[in-house]
PDB file of C-alpha atoms and ligand atoms in Angstrom:
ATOM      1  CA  UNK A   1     -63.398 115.135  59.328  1.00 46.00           C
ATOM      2  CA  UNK A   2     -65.140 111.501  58.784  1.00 47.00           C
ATOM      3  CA  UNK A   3     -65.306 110.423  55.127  1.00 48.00           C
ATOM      4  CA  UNK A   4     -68.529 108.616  54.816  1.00 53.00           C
ATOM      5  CA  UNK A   5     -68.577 104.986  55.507  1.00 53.00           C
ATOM      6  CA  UNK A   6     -67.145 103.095  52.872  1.00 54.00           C
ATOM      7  CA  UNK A   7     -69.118 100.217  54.243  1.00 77.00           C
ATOM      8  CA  UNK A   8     -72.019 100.615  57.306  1.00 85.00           C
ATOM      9  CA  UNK A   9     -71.186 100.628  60.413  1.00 93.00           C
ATOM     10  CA  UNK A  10     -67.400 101.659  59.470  1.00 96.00           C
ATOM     11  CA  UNK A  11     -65.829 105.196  59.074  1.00 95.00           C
ATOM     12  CA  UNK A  12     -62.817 106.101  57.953  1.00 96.00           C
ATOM     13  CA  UNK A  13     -60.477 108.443  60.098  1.00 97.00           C
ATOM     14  CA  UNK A  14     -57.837 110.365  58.335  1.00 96.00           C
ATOM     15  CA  UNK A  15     -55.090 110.229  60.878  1.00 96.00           C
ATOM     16  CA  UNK A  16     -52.297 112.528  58.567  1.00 91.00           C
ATOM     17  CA  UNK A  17     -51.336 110.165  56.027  1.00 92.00           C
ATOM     18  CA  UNK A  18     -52.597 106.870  57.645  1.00 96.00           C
ATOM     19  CA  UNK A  19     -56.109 106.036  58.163  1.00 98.00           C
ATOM     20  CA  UNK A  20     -57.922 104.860  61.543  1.00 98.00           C
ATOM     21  CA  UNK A  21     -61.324 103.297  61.285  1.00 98.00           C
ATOM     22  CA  UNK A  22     -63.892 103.617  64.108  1.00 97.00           C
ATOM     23  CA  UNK A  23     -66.637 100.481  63.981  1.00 97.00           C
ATOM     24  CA  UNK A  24     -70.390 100.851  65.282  1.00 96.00           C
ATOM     25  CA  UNK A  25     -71.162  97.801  67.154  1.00 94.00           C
ATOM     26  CA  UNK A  26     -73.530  96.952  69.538  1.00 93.00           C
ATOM     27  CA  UNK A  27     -70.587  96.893  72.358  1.00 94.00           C
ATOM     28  CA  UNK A  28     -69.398 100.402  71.922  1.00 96.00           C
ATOM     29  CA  UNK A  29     -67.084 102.003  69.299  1.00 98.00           C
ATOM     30  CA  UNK A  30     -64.134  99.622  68.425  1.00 98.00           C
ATOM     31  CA  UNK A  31     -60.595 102.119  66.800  1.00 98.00           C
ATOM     32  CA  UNK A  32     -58.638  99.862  64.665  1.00 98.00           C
ATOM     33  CA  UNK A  33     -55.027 101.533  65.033  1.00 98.00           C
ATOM     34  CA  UNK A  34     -54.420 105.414  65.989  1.00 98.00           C
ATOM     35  CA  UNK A  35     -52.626 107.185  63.375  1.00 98.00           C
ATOM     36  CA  UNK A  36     -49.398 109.608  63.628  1.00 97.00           C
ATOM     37  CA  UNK A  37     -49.203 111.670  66.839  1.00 97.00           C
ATOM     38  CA  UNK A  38     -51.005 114.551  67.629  1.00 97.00           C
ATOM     39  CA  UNK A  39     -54.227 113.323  65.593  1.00 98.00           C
ATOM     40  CA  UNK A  40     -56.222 112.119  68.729  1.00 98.00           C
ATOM     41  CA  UNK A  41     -58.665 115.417  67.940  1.00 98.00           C
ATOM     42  CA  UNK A  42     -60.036 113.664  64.614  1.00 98.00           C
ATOM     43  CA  UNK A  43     -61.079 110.016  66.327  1.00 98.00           C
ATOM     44  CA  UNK A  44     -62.652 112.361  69.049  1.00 97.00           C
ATOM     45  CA  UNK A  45     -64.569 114.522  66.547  1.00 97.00           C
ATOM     46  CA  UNK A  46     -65.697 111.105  64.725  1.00 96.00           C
ATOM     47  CA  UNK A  47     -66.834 109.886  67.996  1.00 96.00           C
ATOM     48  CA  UNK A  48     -68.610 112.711  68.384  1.00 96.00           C
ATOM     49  CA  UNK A  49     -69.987 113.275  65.323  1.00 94.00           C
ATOM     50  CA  UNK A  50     -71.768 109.363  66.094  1.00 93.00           C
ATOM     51  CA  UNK A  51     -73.295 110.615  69.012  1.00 94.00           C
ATOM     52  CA  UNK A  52     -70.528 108.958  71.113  1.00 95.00           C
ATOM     53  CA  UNK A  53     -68.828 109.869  74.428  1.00 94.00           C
ATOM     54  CA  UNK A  54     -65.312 109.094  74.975  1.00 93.00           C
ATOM     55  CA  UNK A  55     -66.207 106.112  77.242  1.00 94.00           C
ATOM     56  CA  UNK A  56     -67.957 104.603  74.482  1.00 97.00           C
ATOM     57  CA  UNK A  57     -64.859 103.945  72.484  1.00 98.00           C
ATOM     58  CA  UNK A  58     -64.062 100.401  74.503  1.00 98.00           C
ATOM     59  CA  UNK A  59     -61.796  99.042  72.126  1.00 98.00           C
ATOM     60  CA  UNK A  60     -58.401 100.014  70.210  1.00 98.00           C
ATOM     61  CA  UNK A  61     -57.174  97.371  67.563  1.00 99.00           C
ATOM     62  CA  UNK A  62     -53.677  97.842  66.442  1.00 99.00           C
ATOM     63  CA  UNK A  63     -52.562  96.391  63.282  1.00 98.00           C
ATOM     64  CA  UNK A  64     -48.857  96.711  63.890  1.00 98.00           C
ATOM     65  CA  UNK A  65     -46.720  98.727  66.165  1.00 98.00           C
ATOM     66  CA  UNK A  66     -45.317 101.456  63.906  1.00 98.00           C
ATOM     67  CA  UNK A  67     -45.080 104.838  64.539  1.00 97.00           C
ATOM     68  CA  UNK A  68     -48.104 106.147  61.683  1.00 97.00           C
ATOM     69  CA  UNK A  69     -50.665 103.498  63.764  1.00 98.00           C
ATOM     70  CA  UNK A  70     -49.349 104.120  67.557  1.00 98.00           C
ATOM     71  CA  UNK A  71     -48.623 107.537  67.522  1.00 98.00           C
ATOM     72  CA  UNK A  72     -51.844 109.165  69.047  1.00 98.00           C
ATOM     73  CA  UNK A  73     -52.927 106.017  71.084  1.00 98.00           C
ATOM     74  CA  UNK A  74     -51.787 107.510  74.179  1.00 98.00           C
ATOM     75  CA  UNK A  75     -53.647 110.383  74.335  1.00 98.00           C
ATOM     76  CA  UNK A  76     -56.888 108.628  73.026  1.00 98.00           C
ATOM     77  CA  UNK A  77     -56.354 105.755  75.530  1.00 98.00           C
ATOM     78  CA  UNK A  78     -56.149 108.709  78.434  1.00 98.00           C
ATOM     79  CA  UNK A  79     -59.346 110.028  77.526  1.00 98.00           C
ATOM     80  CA  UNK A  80     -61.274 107.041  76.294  1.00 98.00           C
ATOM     81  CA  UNK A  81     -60.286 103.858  78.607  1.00 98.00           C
ATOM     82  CA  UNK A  82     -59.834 101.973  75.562  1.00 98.00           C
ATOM     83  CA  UNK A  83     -58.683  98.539  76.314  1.00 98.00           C
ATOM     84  CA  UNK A  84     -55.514  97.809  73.861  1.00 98.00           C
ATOM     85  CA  UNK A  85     -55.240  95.135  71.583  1.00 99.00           C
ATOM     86  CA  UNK A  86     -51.620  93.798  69.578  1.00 98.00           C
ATOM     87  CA  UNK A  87     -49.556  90.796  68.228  1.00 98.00           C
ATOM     88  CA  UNK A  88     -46.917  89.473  71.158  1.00 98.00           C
ATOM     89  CA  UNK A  89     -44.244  90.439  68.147  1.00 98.00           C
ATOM     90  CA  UNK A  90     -44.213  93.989  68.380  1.00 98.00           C
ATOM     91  CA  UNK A  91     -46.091  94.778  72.077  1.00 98.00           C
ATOM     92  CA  UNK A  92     -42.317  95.736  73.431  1.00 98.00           C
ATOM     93  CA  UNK A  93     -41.358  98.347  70.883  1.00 98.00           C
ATOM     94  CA  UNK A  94     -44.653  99.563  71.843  1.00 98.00           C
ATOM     95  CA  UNK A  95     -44.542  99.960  75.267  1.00 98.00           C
ATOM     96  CA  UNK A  96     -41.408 101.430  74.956  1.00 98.00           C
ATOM     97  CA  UNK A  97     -42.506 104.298  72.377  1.00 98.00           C
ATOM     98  CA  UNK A  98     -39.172 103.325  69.998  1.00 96.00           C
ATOM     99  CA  UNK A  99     -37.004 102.778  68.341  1.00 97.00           C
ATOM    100  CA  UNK A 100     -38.016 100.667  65.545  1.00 97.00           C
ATOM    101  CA  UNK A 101     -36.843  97.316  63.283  1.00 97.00           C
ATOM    102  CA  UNK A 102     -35.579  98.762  60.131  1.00 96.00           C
ATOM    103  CA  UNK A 103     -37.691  98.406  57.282  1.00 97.00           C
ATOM    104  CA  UNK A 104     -35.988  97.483  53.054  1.00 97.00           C
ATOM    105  CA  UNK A 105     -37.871  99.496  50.774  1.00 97.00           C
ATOM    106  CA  UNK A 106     -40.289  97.544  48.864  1.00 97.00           C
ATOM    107  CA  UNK A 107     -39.596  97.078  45.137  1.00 95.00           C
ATOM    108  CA  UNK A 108     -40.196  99.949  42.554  1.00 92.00           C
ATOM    109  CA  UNK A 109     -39.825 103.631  43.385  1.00 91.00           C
ATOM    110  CA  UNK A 110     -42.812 104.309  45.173  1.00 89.00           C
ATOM    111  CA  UNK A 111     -41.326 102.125  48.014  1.00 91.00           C
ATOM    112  CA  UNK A 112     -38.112 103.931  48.036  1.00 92.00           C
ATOM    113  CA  UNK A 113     -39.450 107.281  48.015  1.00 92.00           C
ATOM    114  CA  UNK A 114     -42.235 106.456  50.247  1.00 92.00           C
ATOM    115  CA  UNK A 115     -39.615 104.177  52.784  1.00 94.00           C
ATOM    116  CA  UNK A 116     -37.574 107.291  53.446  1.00 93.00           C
ATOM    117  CA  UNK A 117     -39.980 110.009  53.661  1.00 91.00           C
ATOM    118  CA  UNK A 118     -42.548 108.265  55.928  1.00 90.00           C
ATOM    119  CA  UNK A 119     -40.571 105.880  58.358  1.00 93.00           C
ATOM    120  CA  UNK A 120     -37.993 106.554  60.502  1.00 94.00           C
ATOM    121  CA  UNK A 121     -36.691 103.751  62.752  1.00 95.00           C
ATOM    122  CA  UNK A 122     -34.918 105.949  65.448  1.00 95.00           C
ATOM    123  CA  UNK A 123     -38.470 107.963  65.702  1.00 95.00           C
ATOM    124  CA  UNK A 124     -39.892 107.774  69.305  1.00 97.00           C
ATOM    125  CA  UNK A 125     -43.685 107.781  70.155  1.00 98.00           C
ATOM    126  CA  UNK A 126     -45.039 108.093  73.362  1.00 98.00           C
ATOM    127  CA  UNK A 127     -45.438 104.806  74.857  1.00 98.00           C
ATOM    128  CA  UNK A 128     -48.983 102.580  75.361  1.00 98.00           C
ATOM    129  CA  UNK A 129     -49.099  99.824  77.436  1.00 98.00           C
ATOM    130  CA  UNK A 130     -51.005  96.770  75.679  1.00 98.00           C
ATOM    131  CA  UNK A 131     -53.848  95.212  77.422  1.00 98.00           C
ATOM    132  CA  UNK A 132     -54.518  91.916  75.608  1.00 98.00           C
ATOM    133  CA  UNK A 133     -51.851  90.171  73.147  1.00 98.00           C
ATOM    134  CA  UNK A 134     -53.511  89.145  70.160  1.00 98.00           C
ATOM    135  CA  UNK A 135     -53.190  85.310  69.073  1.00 98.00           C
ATOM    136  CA  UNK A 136     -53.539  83.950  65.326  1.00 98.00           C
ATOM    137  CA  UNK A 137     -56.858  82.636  63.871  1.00 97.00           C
ATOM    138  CA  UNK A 138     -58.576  83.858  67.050  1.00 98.00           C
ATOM    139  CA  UNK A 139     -62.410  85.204  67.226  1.00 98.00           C
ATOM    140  CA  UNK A 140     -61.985  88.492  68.739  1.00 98.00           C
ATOM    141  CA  UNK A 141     -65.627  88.944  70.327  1.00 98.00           C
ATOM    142  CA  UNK A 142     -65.721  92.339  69.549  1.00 98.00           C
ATOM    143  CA  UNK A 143     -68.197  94.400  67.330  1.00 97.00           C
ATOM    144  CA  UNK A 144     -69.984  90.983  66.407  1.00 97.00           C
ATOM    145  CA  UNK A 145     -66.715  89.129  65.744  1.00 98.00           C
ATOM    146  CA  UNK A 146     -63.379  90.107  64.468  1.00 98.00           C
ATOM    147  CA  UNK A 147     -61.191  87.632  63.162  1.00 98.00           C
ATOM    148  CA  UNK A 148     -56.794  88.041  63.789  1.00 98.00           C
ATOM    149  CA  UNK A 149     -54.559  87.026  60.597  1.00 98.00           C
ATOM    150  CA  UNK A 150     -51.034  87.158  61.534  1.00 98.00           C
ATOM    151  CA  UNK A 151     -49.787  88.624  58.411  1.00 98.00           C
ATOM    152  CA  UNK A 152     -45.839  89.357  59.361  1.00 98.00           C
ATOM    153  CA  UNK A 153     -43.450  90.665  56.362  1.00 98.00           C
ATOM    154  CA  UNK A 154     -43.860  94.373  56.982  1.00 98.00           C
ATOM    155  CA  UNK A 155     -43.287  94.232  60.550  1.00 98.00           C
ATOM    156  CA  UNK A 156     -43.019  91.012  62.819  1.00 98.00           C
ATOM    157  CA  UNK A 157     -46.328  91.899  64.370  1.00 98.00           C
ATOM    158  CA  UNK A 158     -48.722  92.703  61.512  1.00 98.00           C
ATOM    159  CA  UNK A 159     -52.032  91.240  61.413  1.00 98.00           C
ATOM    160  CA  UNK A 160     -55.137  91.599  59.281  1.00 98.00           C
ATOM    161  CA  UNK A 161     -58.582  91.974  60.679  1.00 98.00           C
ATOM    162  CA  UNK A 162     -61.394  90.352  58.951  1.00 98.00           C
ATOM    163  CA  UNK A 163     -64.911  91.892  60.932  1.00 98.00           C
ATOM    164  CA  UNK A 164     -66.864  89.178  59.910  1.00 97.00           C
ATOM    165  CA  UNK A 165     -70.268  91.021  60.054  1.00 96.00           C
ATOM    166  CA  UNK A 166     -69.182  93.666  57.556  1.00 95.00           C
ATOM    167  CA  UNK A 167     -67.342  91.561  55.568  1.00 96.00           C
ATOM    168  CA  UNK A 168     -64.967  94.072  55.958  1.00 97.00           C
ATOM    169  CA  UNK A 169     -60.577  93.444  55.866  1.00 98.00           C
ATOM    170  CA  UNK A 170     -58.580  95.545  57.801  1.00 98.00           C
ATOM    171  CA  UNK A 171     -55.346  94.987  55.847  1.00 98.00           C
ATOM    172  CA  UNK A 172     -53.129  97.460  58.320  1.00 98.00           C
ATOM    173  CA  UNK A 173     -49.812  97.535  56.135  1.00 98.00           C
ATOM    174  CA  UNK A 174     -49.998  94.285  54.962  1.00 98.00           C
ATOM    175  CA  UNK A 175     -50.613  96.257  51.588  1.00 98.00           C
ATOM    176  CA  UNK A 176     -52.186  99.732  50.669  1.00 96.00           C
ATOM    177  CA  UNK A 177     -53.794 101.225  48.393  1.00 97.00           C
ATOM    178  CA  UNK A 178     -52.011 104.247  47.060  1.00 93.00           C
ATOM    179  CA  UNK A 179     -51.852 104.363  43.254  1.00 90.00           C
ATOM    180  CA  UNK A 180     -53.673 101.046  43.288  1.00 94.00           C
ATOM    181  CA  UNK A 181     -53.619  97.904  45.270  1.00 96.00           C
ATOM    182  CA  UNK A 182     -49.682  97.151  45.967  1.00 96.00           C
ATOM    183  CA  UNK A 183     -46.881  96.935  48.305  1.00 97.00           C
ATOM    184  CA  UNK A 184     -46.877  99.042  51.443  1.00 97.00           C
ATOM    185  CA  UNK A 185     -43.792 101.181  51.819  1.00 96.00           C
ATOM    186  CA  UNK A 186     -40.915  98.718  53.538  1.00 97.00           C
ATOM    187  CA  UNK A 187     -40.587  95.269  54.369  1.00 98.00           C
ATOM    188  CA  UNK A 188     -38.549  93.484  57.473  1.00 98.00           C
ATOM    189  CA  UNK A 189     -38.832  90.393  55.366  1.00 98.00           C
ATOM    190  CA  UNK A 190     -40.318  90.788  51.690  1.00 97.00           C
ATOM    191  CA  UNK A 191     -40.406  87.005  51.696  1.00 97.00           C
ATOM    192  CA  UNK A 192     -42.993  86.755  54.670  1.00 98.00           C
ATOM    193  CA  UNK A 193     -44.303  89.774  53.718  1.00 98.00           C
ATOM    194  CA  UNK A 194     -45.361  88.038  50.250  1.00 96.00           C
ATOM    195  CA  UNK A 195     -46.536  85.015  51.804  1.00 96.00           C
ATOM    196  CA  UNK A 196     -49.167  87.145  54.092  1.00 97.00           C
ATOM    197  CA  UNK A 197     -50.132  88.936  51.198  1.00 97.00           C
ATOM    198  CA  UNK A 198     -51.382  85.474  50.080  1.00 96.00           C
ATOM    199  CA  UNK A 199     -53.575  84.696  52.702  1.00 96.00           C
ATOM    200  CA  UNK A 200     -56.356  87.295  52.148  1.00 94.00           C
ATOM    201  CA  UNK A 201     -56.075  86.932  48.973  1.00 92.00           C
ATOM    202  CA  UNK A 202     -57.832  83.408  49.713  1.00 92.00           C
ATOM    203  CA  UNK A 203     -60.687  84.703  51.812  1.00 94.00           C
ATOM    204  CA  UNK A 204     -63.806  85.801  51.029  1.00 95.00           C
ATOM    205  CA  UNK A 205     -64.727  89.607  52.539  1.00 97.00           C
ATOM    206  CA  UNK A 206     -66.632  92.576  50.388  1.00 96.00           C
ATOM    207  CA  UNK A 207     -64.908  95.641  51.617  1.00 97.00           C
ATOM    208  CA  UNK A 208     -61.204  96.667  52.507  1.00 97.00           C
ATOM    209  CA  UNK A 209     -59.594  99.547  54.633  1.00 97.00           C
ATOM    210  CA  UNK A 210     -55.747 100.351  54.657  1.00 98.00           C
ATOM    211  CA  UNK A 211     -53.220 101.764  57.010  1.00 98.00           C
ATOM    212  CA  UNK A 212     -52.476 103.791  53.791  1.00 97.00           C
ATOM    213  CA  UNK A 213     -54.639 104.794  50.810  1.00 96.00           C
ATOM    214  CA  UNK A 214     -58.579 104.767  49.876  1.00 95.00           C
ATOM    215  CA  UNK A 215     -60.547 102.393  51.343  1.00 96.00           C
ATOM    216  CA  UNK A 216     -62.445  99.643  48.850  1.00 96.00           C
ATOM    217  CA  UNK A 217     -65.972  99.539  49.156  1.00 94.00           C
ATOM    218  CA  UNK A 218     -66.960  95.900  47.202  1.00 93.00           C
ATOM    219  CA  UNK A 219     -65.301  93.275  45.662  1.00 95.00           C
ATOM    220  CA  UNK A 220     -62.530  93.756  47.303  1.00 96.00           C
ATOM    221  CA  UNK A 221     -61.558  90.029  47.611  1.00 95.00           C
ATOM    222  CA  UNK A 222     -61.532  89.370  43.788  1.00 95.00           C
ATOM    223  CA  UNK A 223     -58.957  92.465  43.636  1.00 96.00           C
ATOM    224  CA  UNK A 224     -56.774  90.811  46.175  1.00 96.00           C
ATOM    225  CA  UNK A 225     -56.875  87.571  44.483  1.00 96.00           C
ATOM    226  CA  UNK A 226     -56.086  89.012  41.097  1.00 95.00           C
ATOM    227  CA  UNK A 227     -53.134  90.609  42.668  1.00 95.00           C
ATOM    228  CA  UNK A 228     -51.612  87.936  45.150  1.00 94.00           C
ATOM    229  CA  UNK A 229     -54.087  84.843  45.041  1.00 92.00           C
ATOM    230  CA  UNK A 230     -52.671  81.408  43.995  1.00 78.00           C
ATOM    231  CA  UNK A 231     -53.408  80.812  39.986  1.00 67.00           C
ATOM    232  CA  UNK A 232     -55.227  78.258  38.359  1.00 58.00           C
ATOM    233  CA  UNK A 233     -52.739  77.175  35.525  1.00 55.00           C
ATOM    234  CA  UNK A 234     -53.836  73.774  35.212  1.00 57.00           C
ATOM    235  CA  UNK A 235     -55.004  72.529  31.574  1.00 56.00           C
ATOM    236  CA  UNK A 236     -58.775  72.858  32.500  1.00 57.00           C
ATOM    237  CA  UNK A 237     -58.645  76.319  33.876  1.00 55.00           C
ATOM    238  CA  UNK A 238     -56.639  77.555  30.432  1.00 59.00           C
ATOM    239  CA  UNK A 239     -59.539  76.252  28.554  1.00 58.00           C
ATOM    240  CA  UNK A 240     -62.169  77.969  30.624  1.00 56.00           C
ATOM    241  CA  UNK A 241     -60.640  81.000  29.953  1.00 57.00           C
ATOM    242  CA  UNK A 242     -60.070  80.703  26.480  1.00 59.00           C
ATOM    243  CA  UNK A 243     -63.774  79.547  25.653  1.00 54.00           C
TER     244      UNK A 243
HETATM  245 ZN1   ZN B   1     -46.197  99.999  59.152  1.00 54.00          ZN
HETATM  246 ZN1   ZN B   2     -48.215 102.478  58.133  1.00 54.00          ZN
END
């Protein structure tokens, strides 16, 4: 099933309870991450459903290397050709389908609950070999341009995607959006994880789509800097909001 685009050009895949997104570009279809195993059918019926072939998806984006974003990528990468796309930090628990770094719970009880009913460290995928490491701050030239954020907290090897034109954030697990904007389910580090949740919280991008939870269709920048972004709390900016 494809939800309709939350933004053109973009489509959401429901991928069990993780989302892939498939981009139109003038270079083919571009698959940011590929979901829990076994869902390889719905990014084929998306493809489809474009008017695509499975040679036309040339690119797979992964936002991290956990299970819910791997876990079909070898099946679609068999069928498709997809070159492969990841941060040097987790490209070896990738290629080798498992185990996992442990993840803390985030705070509150949605993090607990979530933690222990969705990831399991010792879980194995089947393997994908990675292509092309991905390197901070560079201009993928992909689908117009895709910009990498290292954003590590939730795993070593998360990054956010900014596709510059759709003003469009691929946030991976950096955060979701399940009851709200908020944590995503663990953290390796909740102090790095914090920190990355800072930096798109300082860029400028209309739309958002999550490894987890609805996709945002505008404003989505203000949301993030309401939640994470740096506050004003000098004298001036107290009496702006006051007046
Ligand atoms: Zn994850
Ligand atoms: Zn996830």
């Amino acid at each position: 099933m494809v939800v309709k685009p939350a933004i053109k050009g973009v489509h959401v895949v429901p991928m069990g309870f993780s989302n892939a997104f498939l981009i139109e570009g003038d270079d083919g279809l571009t698959l940011i991450d590929a979901g829990f195993p076994d869902k390889e059918a719905a990014v084929f019926g998306a493809s489809r459903r474009l008017g695509c072939s499975p040679d036309q998806l040339k690119h797979l984006i992964f936002t991290h290397g956990h299970p819910d974003h791997i876990g079909s990528a070898a099946a679609i990468v068999r069928e498709t050709g997809a070159r492969t796309y990841m941060h040097p930090l987790d490209i070896a628990i990738t290629e080798s389908g498992g185990p996992f770094r442990p993840l803390t719970p985030a705070p509150g009880l949605l993090g607990r609950v979530m933690c222990r009913v969705f990831f399991h460290p010792n879980e194995r995928v089947n393997p994908i070999a990675i292509d092309q490491p991905l390197t901070a701050g560079e201009l993928l030239p992909i689908a117009g341009g895709i910009e990498v954020i290292h954003a590590p907290g939730h795993c070593a090897g998360q990054v956010a995607l900014l596709w510059r034109p759709g003003r469009m954030l691929f946030a991976g697990d950096v955060c979701m959006n399940v009851m709200g904007l908020g944590d995503p389910v663990g953290f390796e580090s909740l102090e790095d994880g914090r920190a990355s949740q800072r930096k798109p919280a300082s860029l400028s991008f209309d739309a958002a789509g999550f490894g987890h939870g609805r996709p945002i269709a505008r404003d989505a920048s203000t949301l993030f800097r309401d939640k994470w972004g740096e506050r004003d709390l000098s004298f001036h900016a107290q009496c702006r909001r006051a007046a």
